[in-house]
Coordinates of C-alpha atoms and ligand atoms in Angstrom, one line a residue:
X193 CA -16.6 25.5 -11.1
X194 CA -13.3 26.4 -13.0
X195 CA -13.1 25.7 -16.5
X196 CA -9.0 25.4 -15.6
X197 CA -6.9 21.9 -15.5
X198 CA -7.6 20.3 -12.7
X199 CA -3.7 20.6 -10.8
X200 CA -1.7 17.7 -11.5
X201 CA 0.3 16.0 -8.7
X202 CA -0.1 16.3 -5.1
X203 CA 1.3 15.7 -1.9
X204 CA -0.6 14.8 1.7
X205 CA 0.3 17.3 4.8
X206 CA -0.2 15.2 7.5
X207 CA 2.0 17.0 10.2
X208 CA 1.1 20.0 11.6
X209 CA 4.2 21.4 10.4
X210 CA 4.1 24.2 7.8
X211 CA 7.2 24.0 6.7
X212 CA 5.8 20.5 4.9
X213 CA 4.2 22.8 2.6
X214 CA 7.5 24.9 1.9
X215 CA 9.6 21.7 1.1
X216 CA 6.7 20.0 -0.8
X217 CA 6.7 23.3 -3.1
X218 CA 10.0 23.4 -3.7
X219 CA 10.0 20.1 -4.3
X220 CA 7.6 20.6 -7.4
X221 CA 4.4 19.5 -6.5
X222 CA 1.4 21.5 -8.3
X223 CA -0.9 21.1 -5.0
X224 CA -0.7 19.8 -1.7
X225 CA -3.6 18.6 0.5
X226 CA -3.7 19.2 4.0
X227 CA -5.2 16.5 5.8
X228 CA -7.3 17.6 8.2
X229 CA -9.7 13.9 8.0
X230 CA -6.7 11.9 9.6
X231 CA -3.4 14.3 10.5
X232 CA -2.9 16.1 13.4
X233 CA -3.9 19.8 11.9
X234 CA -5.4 22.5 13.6
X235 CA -7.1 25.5 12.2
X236 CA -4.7 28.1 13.4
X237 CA -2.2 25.7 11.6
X238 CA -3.9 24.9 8.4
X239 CA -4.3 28.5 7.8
X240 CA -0.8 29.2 8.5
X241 CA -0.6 26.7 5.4
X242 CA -2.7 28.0 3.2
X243 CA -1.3 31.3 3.4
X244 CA 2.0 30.3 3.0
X245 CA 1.4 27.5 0.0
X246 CA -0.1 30.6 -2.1
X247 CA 3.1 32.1 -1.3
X248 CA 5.1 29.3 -2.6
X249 CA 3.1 29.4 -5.3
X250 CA 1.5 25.3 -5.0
X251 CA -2.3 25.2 -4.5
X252 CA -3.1 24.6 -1.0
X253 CA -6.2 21.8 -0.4
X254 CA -7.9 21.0 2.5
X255 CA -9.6 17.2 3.2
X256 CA -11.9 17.9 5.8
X257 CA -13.0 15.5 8.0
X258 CA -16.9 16.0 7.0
X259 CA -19.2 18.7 6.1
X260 CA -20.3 20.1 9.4
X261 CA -19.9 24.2 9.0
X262 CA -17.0 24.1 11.7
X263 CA -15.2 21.7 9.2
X264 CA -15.8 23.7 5.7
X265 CA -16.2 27.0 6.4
X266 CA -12.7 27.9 7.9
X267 CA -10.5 26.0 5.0
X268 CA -12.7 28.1 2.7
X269 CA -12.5 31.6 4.4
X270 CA -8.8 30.8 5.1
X271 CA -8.3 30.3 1.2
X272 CA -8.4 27.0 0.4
X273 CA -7.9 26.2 -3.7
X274 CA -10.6 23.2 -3.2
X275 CA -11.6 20.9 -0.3
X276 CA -11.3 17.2 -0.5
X277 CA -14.7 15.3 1.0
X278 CA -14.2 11.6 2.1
X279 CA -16.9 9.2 2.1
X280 CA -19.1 10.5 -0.4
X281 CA -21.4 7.5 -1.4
X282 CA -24.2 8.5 -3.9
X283 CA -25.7 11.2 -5.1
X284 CA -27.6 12.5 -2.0
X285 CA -24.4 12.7 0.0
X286 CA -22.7 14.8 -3.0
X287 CA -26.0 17.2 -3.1
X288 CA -25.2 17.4 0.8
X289 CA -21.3 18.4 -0.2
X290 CA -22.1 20.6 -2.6
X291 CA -25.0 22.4 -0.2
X292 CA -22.4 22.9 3.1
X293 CA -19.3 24.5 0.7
X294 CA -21.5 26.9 -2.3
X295 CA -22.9 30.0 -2.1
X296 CA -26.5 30.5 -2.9
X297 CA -28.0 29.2 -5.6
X298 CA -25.9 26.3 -5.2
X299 CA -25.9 25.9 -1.5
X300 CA -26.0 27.8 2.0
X301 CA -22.6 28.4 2.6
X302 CA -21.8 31.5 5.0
X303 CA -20.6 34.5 3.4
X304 CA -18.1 36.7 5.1
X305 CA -15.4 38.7 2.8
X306 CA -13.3 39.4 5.8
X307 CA -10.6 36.4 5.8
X308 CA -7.9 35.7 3.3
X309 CA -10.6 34.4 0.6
X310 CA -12.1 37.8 0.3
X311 CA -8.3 39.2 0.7
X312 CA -9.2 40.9 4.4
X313 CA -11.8 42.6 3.0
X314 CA -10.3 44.3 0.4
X315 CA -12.4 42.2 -2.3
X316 CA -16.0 43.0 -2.8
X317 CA -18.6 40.7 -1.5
X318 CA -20.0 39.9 -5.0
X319 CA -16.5 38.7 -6.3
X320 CA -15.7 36.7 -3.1
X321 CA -19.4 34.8 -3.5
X322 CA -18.4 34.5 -7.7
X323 CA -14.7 32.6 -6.8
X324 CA -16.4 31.3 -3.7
X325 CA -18.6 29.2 -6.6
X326 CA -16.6 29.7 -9.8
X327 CA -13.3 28.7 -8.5
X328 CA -13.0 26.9 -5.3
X329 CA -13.0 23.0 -6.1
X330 CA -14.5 20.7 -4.5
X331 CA -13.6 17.2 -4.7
X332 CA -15.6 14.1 -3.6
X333 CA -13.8 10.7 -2.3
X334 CA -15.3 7.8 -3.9
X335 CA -15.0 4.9 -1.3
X336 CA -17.0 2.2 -1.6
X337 CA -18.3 -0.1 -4.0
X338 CA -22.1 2.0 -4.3
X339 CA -19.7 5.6 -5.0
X340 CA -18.0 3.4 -7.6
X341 CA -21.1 2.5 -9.2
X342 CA -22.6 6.0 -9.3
X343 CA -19.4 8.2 -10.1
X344 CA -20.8 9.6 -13.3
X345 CA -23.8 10.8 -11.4
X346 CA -21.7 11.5 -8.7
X347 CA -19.0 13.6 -10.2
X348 CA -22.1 15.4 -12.5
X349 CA -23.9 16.8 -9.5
X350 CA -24.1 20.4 -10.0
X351 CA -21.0 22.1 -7.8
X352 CA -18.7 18.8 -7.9
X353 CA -15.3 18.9 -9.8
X354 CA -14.1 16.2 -9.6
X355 CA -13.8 12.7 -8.0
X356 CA -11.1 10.9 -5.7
X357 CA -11.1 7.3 -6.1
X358 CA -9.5 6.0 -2.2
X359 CA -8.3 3.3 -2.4
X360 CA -8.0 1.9 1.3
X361 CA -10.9 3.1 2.3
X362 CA -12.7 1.3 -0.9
X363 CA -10.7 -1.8 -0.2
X364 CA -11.7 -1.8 3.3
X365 CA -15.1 -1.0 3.3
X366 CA -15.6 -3.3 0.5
X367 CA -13.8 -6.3 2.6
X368 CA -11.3 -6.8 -0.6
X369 CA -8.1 -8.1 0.4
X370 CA -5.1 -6.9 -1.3
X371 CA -4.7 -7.7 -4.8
X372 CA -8.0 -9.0 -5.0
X373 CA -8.9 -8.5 -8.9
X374 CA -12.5 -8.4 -8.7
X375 CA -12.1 -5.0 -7.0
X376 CA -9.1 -4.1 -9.7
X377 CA -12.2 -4.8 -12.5
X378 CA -14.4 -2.5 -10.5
X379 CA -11.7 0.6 -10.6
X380 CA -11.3 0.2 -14.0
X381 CA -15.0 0.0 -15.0
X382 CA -15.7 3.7 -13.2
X383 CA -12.4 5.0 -14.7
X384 CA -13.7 4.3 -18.3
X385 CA -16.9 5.3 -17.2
X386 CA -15.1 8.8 -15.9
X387 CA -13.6 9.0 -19.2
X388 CA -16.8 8.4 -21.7
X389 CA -18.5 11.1 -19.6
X390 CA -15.2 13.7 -18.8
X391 CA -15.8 13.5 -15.3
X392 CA -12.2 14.2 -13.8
X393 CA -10.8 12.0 -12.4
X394 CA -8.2 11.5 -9.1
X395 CA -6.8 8.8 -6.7
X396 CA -3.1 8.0 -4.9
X397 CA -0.4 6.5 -6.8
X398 CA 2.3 4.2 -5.5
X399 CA 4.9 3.8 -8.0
X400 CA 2.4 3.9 -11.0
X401 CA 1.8 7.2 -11.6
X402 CA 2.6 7.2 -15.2
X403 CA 0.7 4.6 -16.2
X404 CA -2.6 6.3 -13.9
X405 CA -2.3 9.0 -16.2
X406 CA -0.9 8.1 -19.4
X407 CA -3.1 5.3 -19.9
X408 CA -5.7 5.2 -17.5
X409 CA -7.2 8.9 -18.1
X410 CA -6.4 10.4 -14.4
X411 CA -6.4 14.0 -14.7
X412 CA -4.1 14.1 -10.9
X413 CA -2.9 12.4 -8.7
X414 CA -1.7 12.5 -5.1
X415 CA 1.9 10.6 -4.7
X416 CA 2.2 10.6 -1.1
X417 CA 2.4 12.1 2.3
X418 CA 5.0 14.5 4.5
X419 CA 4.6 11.2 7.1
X420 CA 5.6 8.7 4.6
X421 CA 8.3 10.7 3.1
X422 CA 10.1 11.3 6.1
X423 CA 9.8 7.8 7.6
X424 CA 10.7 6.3 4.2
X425 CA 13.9 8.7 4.1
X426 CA 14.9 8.1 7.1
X427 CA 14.8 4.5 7.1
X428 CA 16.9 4.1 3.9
X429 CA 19.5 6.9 5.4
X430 CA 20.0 4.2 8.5
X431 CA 19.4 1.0 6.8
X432 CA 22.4 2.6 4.4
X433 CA 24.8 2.5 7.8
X434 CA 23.5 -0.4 9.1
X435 CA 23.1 -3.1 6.5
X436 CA 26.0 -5.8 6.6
X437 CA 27.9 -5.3 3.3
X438 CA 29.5 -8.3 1.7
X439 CA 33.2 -7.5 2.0
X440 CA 34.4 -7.1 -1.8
X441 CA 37.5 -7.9 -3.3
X442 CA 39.2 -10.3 -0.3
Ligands
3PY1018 C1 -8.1 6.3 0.8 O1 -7.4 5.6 0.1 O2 -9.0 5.8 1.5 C2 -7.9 7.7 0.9 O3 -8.7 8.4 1.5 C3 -6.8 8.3 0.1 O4 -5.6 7.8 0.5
MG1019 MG1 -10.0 7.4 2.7

């Protein structure tokens, strides 16, 4: 686990399109995660990704789908910055996280120096295992009402560095309908809770990202997705053309 700030704000790569990443960089963000739990990525892509997001110099995470060594192990050996794992409920299912994506002591991840996280081989097997553990972040998705209850134990298992509040998922696996404030109460209960106990702290933002981390103690955030940029661009570019304007000045 780093001792460095967590990165600040993200993007989603959704398409399997690398040059996301590209714009996304040059667009500012401080990390991007590429979705491989619900886009369209494959690993020959997402490695094209994460090579080419260290290039651009924006930290390149990967949301795996689960925990399966076919799901962690090439993100990590292809140089992922951190891994993002949904559905993480209790404490168990963060021991199981933490046990698929460490090295020994921690866990029984595979160890191979030969891909881009042990630079090709060029990096010796005991610093590759060290970053492997010291600086690779893994990040846990709090989704449910029982991950919101246990997020201080959750986000102080050994190996876990922070937590993701997700917010659809929690609304839908909870059955809250939008708006609903009981579930509103819940979020802010585990964000205190994160606070009083510095466990760090992420989730989305739509249009509130200031006030997430100004006065609700996120430490990052993720702002949106390649997909929803695009369509939400395009639409305003046509709507532009194709609203009716009142005629002015007749
Ligand atoms: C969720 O909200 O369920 C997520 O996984 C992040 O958008
Ligand atoms: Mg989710």
């Amino acid at each position: 686990m780093t001792g460095d700030a967590f990165p600040r704000l993200g993007a989603w790569v959704k398409l399997p399109a690398p040059e996301s990443v590209e714009l996304l960089a040059l667009a500012g963000f401080d990390f991007v995660v590429i979705d491989a739990e619900h886009g369209v990525i494959d690993t020959r892509t997402m490695s094209t990704m994460i090579g080419l997001a260290r290039g651009c110099g924006v930290a390149p995470f990967v949301r795996v789908a689960g925990i399966a060594p076919r799901d962690v192990q090439v993100p990590l050996d292809a140089g992922a910055a951190g891994l993002f794992v949904p559905q993480i409920d209790d404490v168990a299912g963060a021991r199981d996280a933490v046990g698929a994506t460490r090295f020994p002591p921690l866990g029984r991840r595979g160890a191979s120096n030969s891909g881009r996280a042990g630079r090709w081989g060029l990096d010796a097997l005991g610093d590759y295992l060290r970053a492997g553990n010291d600086e690779v972040r893994l990040v846990v998705q709090a989704e449910s009402v029982g991950a919101l209850d246990a997020i201080v134990e959750i986000g102080e298992v050994a190996g876990i560095d922070a937590v993701f509040i997700g917010p659809t998922d929690l609304a839908v696996s909870g059955r809250f309908r939008e708006g609903d404030d009981r579930l509103a109460d819940l979020v802010v209960a585990a964000e205190r809770r994160c606070a009083d106990h510095h466990v760090t702290l992420g989730t989305t933002a739509s249009g509130n990202a200031s006030e997430l981390l100004d006065r609700r103690g996120y430490d990052f955030l993720v702002l949106g997705a390649d997909t929803a940029m695009l369509r939400q661009g395009a639409h305003a570019l046509v709507s532009d053309v194709r609203t009716p304007r009142k005629a002015v000045g007749r």
